[in-house]
Short mmCIF file of C-alpha atoms and ligand atoms in Angstrom, two decimals:
data_model
loop_
_atom_site.label_atom_id
_atom_site.label_comp_id
_atom_site.label_asym_id
_atom_site.label_seq_id
_atom_site.Cartn_x
_atom_site.Cartn_y
_atom_site.Cartn_z
CA UNK K 1 0.50 13.27 -14.38
CA UNK K 2 -0.12 16.24 -16.20
CA UNK K 3 2.55 18.92 -17.49
CA UNK K 4 3.75 20.82 -14.52
CA UNK K 5 3.86 24.02 -16.18
CA UNK K 6 0.31 24.40 -16.34
CA UNK K 7 0.22 24.52 -12.31
CA UNK K 8 2.33 27.53 -11.84
CA UNK K 9 2.18 29.44 -8.36
CA UNK K 10 3.72 28.64 -5.28
CA UNK K 11 4.15 25.26 -3.81
CA UNK K 12 1.03 24.18 -1.23
CA UNK K 13 1.66 20.71 -0.45
CA UNK K 14 4.24 18.13 -0.28
CA UNK K 15 3.16 14.33 -0.07
CA UNK K 16 5.87 12.32 1.89
CA UNK K 17 5.78 8.39 0.51
CA UNK K 18 8.00 6.33 2.64
CA UNK K 19 8.80 3.17 0.42
CA UNK K 20 10.72 -0.09 0.94
CA UNK K 21 9.85 -2.31 -1.58
CA UNK K 22 6.84 -0.87 -3.28
CA UNK K 23 7.67 -1.02 -6.99
CA UNK K 24 4.62 -1.79 -8.49
CA UNK K 25 2.13 0.51 -6.07
CA UNK K 26 4.10 3.36 -7.42
CA UNK K 27 2.61 4.51 -10.44
CA UNK K 28 -0.85 3.47 -9.04
CA UNK K 29 0.11 5.91 -6.28
CA UNK K 30 1.09 8.76 -8.67
CA UNK K 31 -1.96 8.32 -10.59
CA UNK K 32 -4.50 8.35 -7.26
CA UNK K 33 -2.87 11.82 -6.18
CA UNK K 34 -3.07 13.23 -9.68
CA UNK K 35 -6.76 12.78 -9.50
CA UNK K 36 -7.27 13.46 -5.95
CA UNK K 37 -5.17 17.14 -5.79
CA UNK K 38 -6.84 18.46 -8.67
CA UNK K 39 -6.74 22.24 -7.26
CA UNK K 40 -3.69 21.41 -4.72
CA UNK K 41 -0.18 22.47 -6.18
CA UNK K 42 2.18 19.71 -4.93
CA UNK K 43 5.14 17.79 -4.93
CA UNK K 44 5.50 14.29 -4.38
CA UNK K 45 8.64 12.51 -2.17
CA UNK K 46 9.48 9.31 -1.88
CA UNK K 47 11.87 8.34 0.67
CA UNK K 48 13.38 4.68 -0.25
CA UNK K 49 15.54 2.91 1.74
CA UNK K 50 17.48 0.73 -0.94
CA UNK K 51 14.73 -1.53 -1.88
CA UNK K 52 16.06 -4.26 -3.53
CA UNK K 53 12.88 -4.28 -5.90
CA UNK K 54 13.65 -1.24 -8.00
CA UNK K 55 11.60 0.87 -6.54
CA UNK K 56 13.87 3.74 -6.56
CA UNK K 57 14.42 3.26 -10.63
CA UNK K 58 10.92 3.06 -11.14
CA UNK K 59 10.47 6.72 -9.38
CA UNK K 60 13.39 7.98 -11.17
CA UNK K 61 11.59 7.06 -14.52
CA UNK K 62 8.21 8.51 -13.54
CA UNK K 63 10.28 11.44 -12.53
CA UNK K 64 11.65 12.15 -15.96
CA UNK K 65 8.41 13.22 -16.92
CA UNK K 66 7.22 15.46 -13.99
CA UNK K 67 9.73 17.19 -11.83
CA UNK K 68 6.79 17.13 -8.98
CA UNK K 69 8.16 13.98 -8.41
CA UNK K 70 10.97 13.94 -6.25
CA UNK K 71 13.48 10.83 -4.98
CA UNK K 72 15.24 10.35 -1.26
CA UNK K 73 17.20 7.40 -0.70
CA UNK K 74 19.04 6.54 1.97
CA UNK K 75 21.40 3.53 2.28
CA UNK K 76 22.04 1.53 5.02
CA UNK K 77 19.03 2.21 6.87
CA UNK K 78 15.74 1.23 7.70
CA UNK K 79 13.13 2.97 9.85
CA UNK K 80 9.74 4.24 8.43
CA UNK K 81 9.25 6.91 11.25
CA UNK K 82 13.08 8.39 10.23
CA UNK K 83 12.34 7.94 6.85
CA UNK K 84 8.95 10.30 6.94
CA UNK K 85 10.48 13.02 9.30
CA UNK K 86 13.44 13.41 6.68
CA UNK K 87 10.73 13.44 3.70
CA UNK K 88 8.84 16.25 5.60
CA UNK K 89 12.34 18.38 6.29
CA UNK K 90 12.93 17.71 2.48
CA UNK K 91 10.72 20.11 1.30
CA UNK K 92 9.63 23.92 1.61
CA UNK K 93 6.00 23.27 1.24
CA UNK K 94 3.92 25.04 4.08
CA UNK K 95 1.89 21.90 4.37
CA UNK K 96 3.05 18.46 4.37
CA UNK K 97 0.83 14.89 3.92
CA UNK K 98 2.45 11.76 4.86
CA UNK K 99 0.84 8.43 3.09
CA UNK K 100 1.72 4.99 2.51
CA UNK K 101 2.57 4.15 -0.59
CA UNK K 102 0.11 0.65 -0.77
CA UNK K 103 -3.06 2.47 -1.11
CA UNK K 104 -4.29 1.52 2.60
CA UNK K 105 -4.64 4.77 3.68
CA UNK K 106 -7.34 6.39 1.45
CA UNK K 107 -5.75 9.09 -0.58
CA UNK K 108 -8.70 10.61 -1.95
CA UNK K 109 -9.84 12.63 1.48
CA UNK K 110 -6.39 14.47 1.16
CA UNK K 111 -8.08 17.74 0.07
CA UNK K 112 -10.62 17.45 2.51
CA UNK K 113 -7.73 16.70 5.55
CA UNK K 114 -5.98 19.88 4.05
CA UNK K 115 -9.26 22.01 4.04
CA UNK K 116 -9.99 20.94 7.25
CA UNK K 117 -6.12 21.44 8.50
CA UNK K 118 -5.89 25.54 6.87
CA UNK K 119 -9.57 26.43 7.70
CA UNK K 120 -9.71 25.66 11.66
CA UNK K 121 -5.98 26.72 11.94
CA UNK K 122 -4.98 23.32 13.16
CA UNK K 123 -1.60 21.58 13.42
CA UNK K 124 -2.25 18.74 12.34
CA UNK K 125 -4.95 16.99 10.76
CA UNK K 126 -4.92 12.78 10.79
CA UNK K 127 -6.72 10.23 8.53
CA UNK K 128 -8.74 8.06 11.60
CA UNK K 129 -9.99 4.36 11.38
CA UNK K 130 -12.00 4.56 14.90
CA UNK K 131 -13.99 7.75 14.51
CA UNK K 132 -17.62 7.58 13.14
CA UNK K 133 -17.28 6.95 9.27
CA UNK K 134 -13.71 5.17 9.64
CA UNK K 135 -13.05 1.37 10.50
CA UNK K 136 -10.09 -0.88 10.72
CA UNK K 137 -10.75 -2.63 7.68
CA UNK K 138 -10.59 -6.35 7.65
CA UNK K 139 -8.69 -6.69 11.23
CA UNK K 140 -9.28 -9.82 13.29
CA UNK K 141 -10.85 -9.24 16.94
CA UNK K 142 -7.21 -9.87 18.29
CA UNK K 143 -5.41 -7.18 16.66
CA UNK K 144 -8.49 -4.67 17.04
CA UNK K 145 -8.10 -5.22 21.05
CA UNK K 146 -4.51 -5.21 20.64
CA UNK K 147 -4.69 -1.71 18.84
CA UNK K 148 -6.58 -0.28 21.30
CA UNK K 149 -4.96 -0.98 24.35
CA UNK K 150 -1.43 0.24 22.16
CA UNK K 151 -3.99 3.36 21.99
CA UNK K 152 -4.81 3.84 25.58
CA UNK K 153 -0.74 3.52 26.28
CA UNK K 154 0.21 5.97 24.01
CA UNK K 155 -2.81 8.53 24.68
CA UNK K 156 -1.08 8.62 28.13
CA UNK K 157 2.57 8.98 27.15
CA UNK K 158 1.20 12.37 24.56
CA UNK K 159 -1.25 13.64 27.02
CA UNK K 160 -3.16 14.28 24.06
CA UNK K 161 -6.79 11.94 23.25
CA UNK K 162 -6.07 10.72 19.70
CA UNK K 163 -8.68 8.34 18.13
CA UNK K 164 -5.88 6.50 16.17
CA UNK K 165 -2.53 7.35 17.28
CA UNK K 166 -0.90 4.31 15.28
CA UNK K 167 -2.17 5.92 12.05
CA UNK K 168 0.55 6.56 9.55
CA UNK K 169 -1.77 8.63 7.24
CA UNK K 170 -2.10 12.89 8.29
CA UNK K 171 -1.40 16.27 7.21
CA UNK K 172 0.07 18.48 9.06
CA UNK K 173 1.91 22.52 9.11
CA UNK K 174 4.97 23.15 8.44
CA UNK K 175 5.42 25.47 11.44
CA UNK K 176 4.19 23.18 13.92
CA UNK K 177 6.96 20.51 12.22
CA UNK K 178 9.38 23.27 12.78
CA UNK K 179 8.84 23.42 16.94
CA UNK K 180 8.76 19.79 17.61
CA UNK K 181 10.99 18.19 14.86
CA UNK K 182 14.07 18.97 17.01
CA UNK K 183 12.39 16.88 19.93
CA UNK K 184 11.48 13.58 18.03
CA UNK K 185 13.32 10.28 18.97
CA UNK K 186 12.61 8.92 15.05
CA UNK K 187 12.27 5.36 16.20
CA UNK K 188 10.51 2.72 15.22
CA UNK K 189 7.20 2.57 13.02
CA UNK K 190 5.05 5.06 14.73
CA UNK K 191 6.29 8.63 13.65
CA UNK K 192 3.05 10.63 14.45
CA UNK K 193 3.28 9.48 18.45
CA UNK K 194 6.59 10.66 18.07
CA UNK K 195 5.67 14.13 16.64
CA UNK K 196 2.80 14.58 19.18
CA UNK K 197 4.79 13.78 21.98
CA UNK K 198 7.41 15.68 21.51
CA UNK K 199 5.39 18.76 20.83
CA UNK K 200 6.47 21.54 23.22
CA UNK K 201 2.97 23.15 23.54
CA UNK K 202 -0.41 21.42 23.14
CA UNK K 203 -1.02 20.47 20.04
CA UNK K 204 -4.19 21.44 17.87
CA UNK K 205 -5.48 18.13 16.55
CA UNK K 206 -8.20 17.48 13.53
CA UNK K 207 -9.49 13.89 12.57
CA UNK K 208 -10.95 12.75 9.30
CA UNK K 209 -12.11 9.63 9.19
CA UNK K 210 -11.54 6.89 6.93
CA UNK K 211 -11.78 3.15 5.97
CA UNK K 212 -8.23 0.87 5.95
CA UNK K 213 -8.07 -0.57 2.66
CA UNK K 214 -6.28 -3.86 1.34
CA UNK K 215 -2.43 -3.48 0.30
CA UNK K 216 -2.35 -3.61 -3.64
CA UNK K 217 0.97 -5.33 -4.47
CA UNK K 218 3.83 -6.57 -1.95
CA UNK K 219 3.29 -7.14 1.63
CA UNK K 220 3.20 -5.46 5.12
CA UNK K 221 6.98 -4.81 6.43
CA UNK K 222 5.78 -4.70 10.34
CA UNK K 223 7.09 -7.84 12.24
CA UNK K 224 7.37 -8.77 16.00
CA UNK K 225 10.12 -6.48 16.88
CA UNK K 226 7.92 -3.56 15.88
CA UNK K 227 5.88 -4.00 19.33
CA UNK K 228 9.55 -3.52 21.20
CA UNK K 229 9.97 -0.36 18.78
CA UNK K 230 6.99 0.79 20.08
CA UNK K 231 7.95 0.53 23.18
CA UNK K 232 11.11 2.02 22.62
CA UNK K 233 9.66 5.56 21.77
CA UNK K 234 7.02 5.23 24.25
CA UNK K 235 9.77 4.75 27.00
CA UNK K 236 11.97 7.44 25.29
CA UNK K 237 9.04 10.03 25.55
CA UNK K 238 8.75 9.39 28.98
CA UNK K 239 12.44 9.16 30.34
CA UNK K 240 14.48 9.31 27.57
CA UNK K 241 15.82 12.65 28.49
CA UNK K 242 17.02 11.48 31.87
CA UNK K 243 18.74 7.74 30.19
CA UNK K 244 19.25 6.68 26.72
CA UNK K 245 16.88 3.72 26.02
CA UNK K 246 19.40 1.84 24.39
CA UNK K 247 21.40 2.29 27.36
CA UNK K 248 18.55 1.24 29.32
CA UNK K 249 18.09 -1.75 26.86
CA UNK K 250 21.65 -2.57 27.23
CA UNK K 251 22.24 -3.18 30.71
CA UNK K 252 18.80 -5.34 31.02
CA UNK K 253 20.48 -7.58 28.65
CA UNK K 254 23.77 -7.45 30.86
CA UNK K 255 21.82 -7.43 33.77
CA UNK K 256 20.20 -11.44 32.43
CA UNK K 257 23.69 -12.11 31.43
CA UNK K 258 25.10 -11.88 34.76
CA UNK K 259 22.33 -14.03 36.11
CA UNK K 260 22.92 -16.76 33.39
CA UNK K 261 26.80 -16.44 34.33
CA UNK K 262 26.12 -17.19 37.73
CA UNK K 263 23.71 -20.06 37.14
CA UNK K 264 26.29 -21.33 34.86
CA UNK K 265 29.38 -21.02 36.75
CA UNK K 266 27.47 -22.92 39.42
CA UNK K 267 26.60 -25.98 37.58
CA UNK K 268 30.34 -25.77 35.88
CA UNK K 269 32.28 -25.50 39.37
CA UNK K 270 29.85 -27.03 41.85
CA UNK K 271 27.74 -29.19 39.72
CA UNK K 272 30.21 -30.60 37.24
CA UNK K 273 33.64 -30.13 39.51
CA UNK K 274 35.52 -28.10 37.04
CA UNK K 275 38.15 -26.37 38.47
CA UNK K 276 37.35 -22.59 39.41
CA UNK K 277 39.66 -21.11 36.27
CA UNK K 278 38.25 -23.35 33.14
CA UNK K 279 35.31 -22.86 35.02
CA UNK K 280 35.13 -19.03 34.99
CA UNK K 281 36.41 -18.59 31.61
CA UNK K 282 34.11 -20.77 30.10
CA UNK K 283 31.46 -18.74 31.88
CA UNK K 284 32.55 -15.33 30.72
CA UNK K 285 32.97 -16.63 26.95
CA UNK K 286 29.23 -17.92 26.89
CA UNK K 287 27.70 -15.32 28.45
CA UNK K 288 29.92 -12.47 26.43
CA UNK K 289 28.27 -14.53 23.28
CA UNK K 290 24.96 -15.08 24.59
CA UNK K 291 25.04 -10.95 25.38
CA UNK K 292 26.36 -10.26 21.95
CA UNK K 293 23.66 -12.47 20.57
CA UNK K 294 20.84 -10.68 22.19
CA UNK K 295 21.75 -7.20 21.48
CA UNK K 296 22.16 -7.33 18.07
CA UNK K 297 18.76 -8.62 17.94
CA UNK K 298 17.24 -6.38 20.44
CA UNK K 299 19.23 -2.96 21.63
CA UNK K 300 20.75 -2.66 17.87
CA UNK K 301 18.04 -4.23 15.67
CA UNK K 302 17.71 -1.42 13.53
CA UNK K 303 21.75 -1.53 12.92
CA UNK K 304 21.51 -5.55 13.01
CA UNK K 305 24.86 -7.26 12.40
CA UNK K 306 24.53 -10.32 9.61
CA UNK K 307 26.70 -12.75 7.77
CA UNK K 308 30.64 -11.87 8.12
CA UNK K 309 30.07 -8.28 9.60
CA UNK K 310 28.31 -10.38 12.62
CA UNK K 311 31.27 -12.27 13.12
CA UNK K 312 33.87 -9.25 13.08
CA UNK K 313 31.26 -7.65 15.40
CA UNK K 314 31.21 -10.50 17.65
CA UNK K 315 34.87 -10.17 18.11
CA UNK K 316 35.36 -6.74 18.68
CA UNK K 317 32.15 -7.09 21.22
CA UNK K 318 34.37 -9.83 22.79
CA UNK K 319 37.21 -7.56 23.20
CA UNK K 320 35.63 -4.53 24.38
CA UNK K 321 33.70 -6.68 26.62
CA UNK K 322 36.94 -8.70 28.37
CA UNK K 323 38.18 -5.23 28.79
CA UNK K 324 35.02 -4.13 30.81
CA UNK K 325 35.45 -6.94 32.71
CA UNK K 326 38.91 -6.33 33.52
CA UNK K 327 37.97 -2.92 34.32
CA UNK K 328 34.86 -3.94 36.55
CA UNK K 329 37.43 -6.26 38.37
CA UNK K 330 40.09 -3.36 39.26
CA UNK K 331 36.98 -1.25 40.60
CA UNK K 332 35.89 -4.06 42.81
CA UNK K 333 39.43 -4.74 44.30
CA UNK K 334 40.06 -0.91 44.32
CA UNK K 335 36.97 -0.60 46.41
CA UNK K 336 37.69 -4.02 48.83
CA UNK K 337 41.83 -2.12 49.31
CA UNK K 338 39.56 0.95 50.34
CA UNK K 339 37.72 -0.92 53.04
CA UNK K 340 34.46 0.28 51.22
CA UNK K 341 31.50 -2.44 51.54
CA UNK K 342 31.86 -5.61 48.79
CA UNK K 343 28.21 -5.11 47.64
CA UNK K 344 28.70 -1.02 46.97
CA UNK K 345 31.88 -2.29 45.11
CA UNK K 346 30.64 -4.72 43.25
CA UNK K 347 27.50 -2.33 41.88
CA UNK K 348 29.95 0.25 41.19
CA UNK K 349 32.16 -2.56 39.14
CA UNK K 350 29.10 -3.79 37.22
CA UNK K 351 27.96 0.07 36.42
CA UNK K 352 31.52 0.95 34.88
CA UNK K 353 31.77 -2.36 33.19
CA UNK K 354 28.22 -1.67 31.71
CA UNK K 355 29.19 2.01 30.82
CA UNK K 356 32.35 0.86 29.34
CA UNK K 357 31.04 -1.62 27.50
CA UNK K 358 28.14 0.18 25.85
CA UNK K 359 30.18 3.17 24.87
CA UNK K 360 33.03 0.82 23.17
CA UNK K 361 30.96 -1.57 21.32
CA UNK K 362 28.41 1.79 20.35
CA UNK K 363 31.32 2.76 18.46
CA UNK K 364 33.31 -0.57 17.62
CA UNK K 365 30.78 -3.08 17.35
CA UNK K 366 27.38 -1.30 16.16
CA UNK K 367 29.01 1.89 14.57
CA UNK K 368 26.57 4.05 13.47
CA UNK K 369 26.23 4.52 9.45
CA UNK K 370 28.39 1.25 8.98
CA UNK K 371 26.60 0.78 5.04
CA UNK K 372 28.04 -2.69 4.42
CA UNK K 373 26.68 -4.29 8.03
CA UNK K 374 23.70 -2.43 7.87
CA UNK K 375 22.58 -2.60 4.35
CA UNK K 376 20.51 -6.51 4.73
CA UNK K 377 18.72 -5.63 8.28
CA UNK K 378 15.54 -6.17 6.29
CA UNK K 379 15.35 -9.62 5.77
CA UNK K 380 12.34 -9.41 8.42
CA UNK K 381 11.16 -12.36 10.04
CA UNK K 382 7.57 -12.69 9.79
CA UNK K 383 4.76 -10.84 7.90
CA UNK K 384 2.57 -9.69 10.77
CA UNK K 385 0.56 -6.67 9.65
CA UNK K 386 -0.06 -3.04 11.48
CA UNK K 387 -1.10 -3.02 15.27
N1 GDD Z 1 11.56 3.92 3.60
C1 GDD Z 1 11.41 2.87 4.33
N2 GDD Z 1 12.00 2.71 5.24
N3 GDD Z 1 9.85 2.81 4.13
C2 GDD Z 1 9.24 1.80 4.88
C3 GDD Z 1 9.90 0.92 5.89
C4 GDD Z 1 11.22 1.18 6.07
O1 GDD Z 1 11.90 0.57 6.81
N4 GDD Z 1 9.06 0.19 6.04
C5 GDD Z 1 7.81 -0.06 5.86
N5 GDD Z 1 8.17 1.43 4.87
C6 GDD Z 1 7.10 1.94 4.27
C7 GDD Z 1 6.20 0.87 3.09
O2 GDD Z 1 6.93 0.83 2.17
C8 GDD Z 1 4.73 1.42 3.17
O3 GDD Z 1 4.96 2.59 2.00
C9 GDD Z 1 4.84 2.01 4.45
O4 GDD Z 1 5.97 2.40 5.18
C10 GDD Z 1 3.71 1.20 5.40
O5 GDD Z 1 4.51 0.17 5.59
P1 GDD Z 1 3.46 -1.47 5.66
O6 GDD Z 1 4.41 -2.19 5.95
O7 GDD Z 1 2.58 -1.17 4.44
O8 GDD Z 1 2.78 -1.09 7.06
P2 GDD Z 1 1.49 -1.49 7.49
O9 GDD Z 1 0.06 -1.24 5.88
O10 GDD Z 1 1.25 -2.84 8.42
O11 GDD Z 1 1.32 0.23 8.47
C11 GDD Z 1 0.96 0.99 7.90
O12 GDD Z 1 -0.22 1.22 8.27
C12 GDD Z 1 -0.95 1.24 9.51
C13 GDD Z 1 -2.35 1.80 10.18
O13 GDD Z 1 -2.77 3.14 9.77
C14 GDD Z 1 1.65 1.99 8.62
O14 GDD Z 1 1.36 3.23 8.18
C15 GDD Z 1 1.50 2.18 9.92
O15 GDD Z 1 2.13 3.43 10.57
C16 GDD Z 1 0.06 2.72 10.21
O16 GDD Z 1 -0.11 2.54 11.47
MN1 MN Z 2 0.55 -1.42 4.67
#
């Protein structure tokens, strides 16, 4: 990069680049921006989630020679959407671009996108793969179909016709960001849908086509849970103001647990003729353990506990839910003595138990910002690319 002093004047554009294990891509990415944004006063903000490959160190080295390069580090956190949002909030520039670090987005069209945003007084200009002149690149037909299905779903939720709502490549006006950012969900990979669905007014959108490139170095971070996160985001946008989606997931896991519990009790007590009490406690223990396991990989996948932290988490979960089961029992007993119909009593007991379990385990087991436990949530299962 050339020396910053030859660019005196107000900052025009911030380029936010989320990174996770992108060390080898940092320098080529900066070179690309430097050659593309020749007439624009910009800064670059890398938002790195404690990559183990030395991405942050590489950024720091290069920033020594150029103060326009900035670094935002997050410890014990993962998530592309929240990384992008926090990067966008860290700048004072009037226009903000978001682009991947791996050169799959065509950074050369950034000046065109910015120009369009300003000239047409738009809120956001999106780099799209699905308009004339753009392309999905080397996607298989199955992935293209999945992507199209996801697109229809999101257009329905955002109530905005976007040709590529999955895009993580766009330039926006900070004033619009200000109107929508407080309402975002910040979950998963799809920050664009989140921003648009959260906007309190119709969004003025522009699009510029480009061809999705091949990754230069490293590998994609998307995995099977991305689909779940995507549905989580859409549900949150639809009904999140009424019911927290995490609670919904927790209750769904719990409901499956209740069904499994009944089946298990039947097998132990009726088929294997095990006495009532040992059968009951074996059932309770097994089902609570299974519930911990499934909540850990679904409801709390973003704070997933591993290794020793998982054992401690399991223990606290067992404690909390035992108390929840007892509370459930007390409620059922109480409603019975009041002469309330048994099924209403059982339903009320389950609700009270679920709220208790959810509330207590969200604090005790999957405590937010628990660095040590959350730190290594990054060992992804598969390497499936984007949808
Ligand atoms: N800070 C941070 N935290 N960055 C992350 C994380 C994370 O948890 N996960 C991924 N990233 C960064 C990567 O380092 C990369 O710069 C960018 O986010 C995209 O991740 P990839 O793993 O390369 O995703 P992709 O190529 O499969 O998908 C991209 O392209 C899609 C199609 O346009 C993403 O940008 C999608 O959002 C986009 O829809
Ligand atoms: Mn990529």
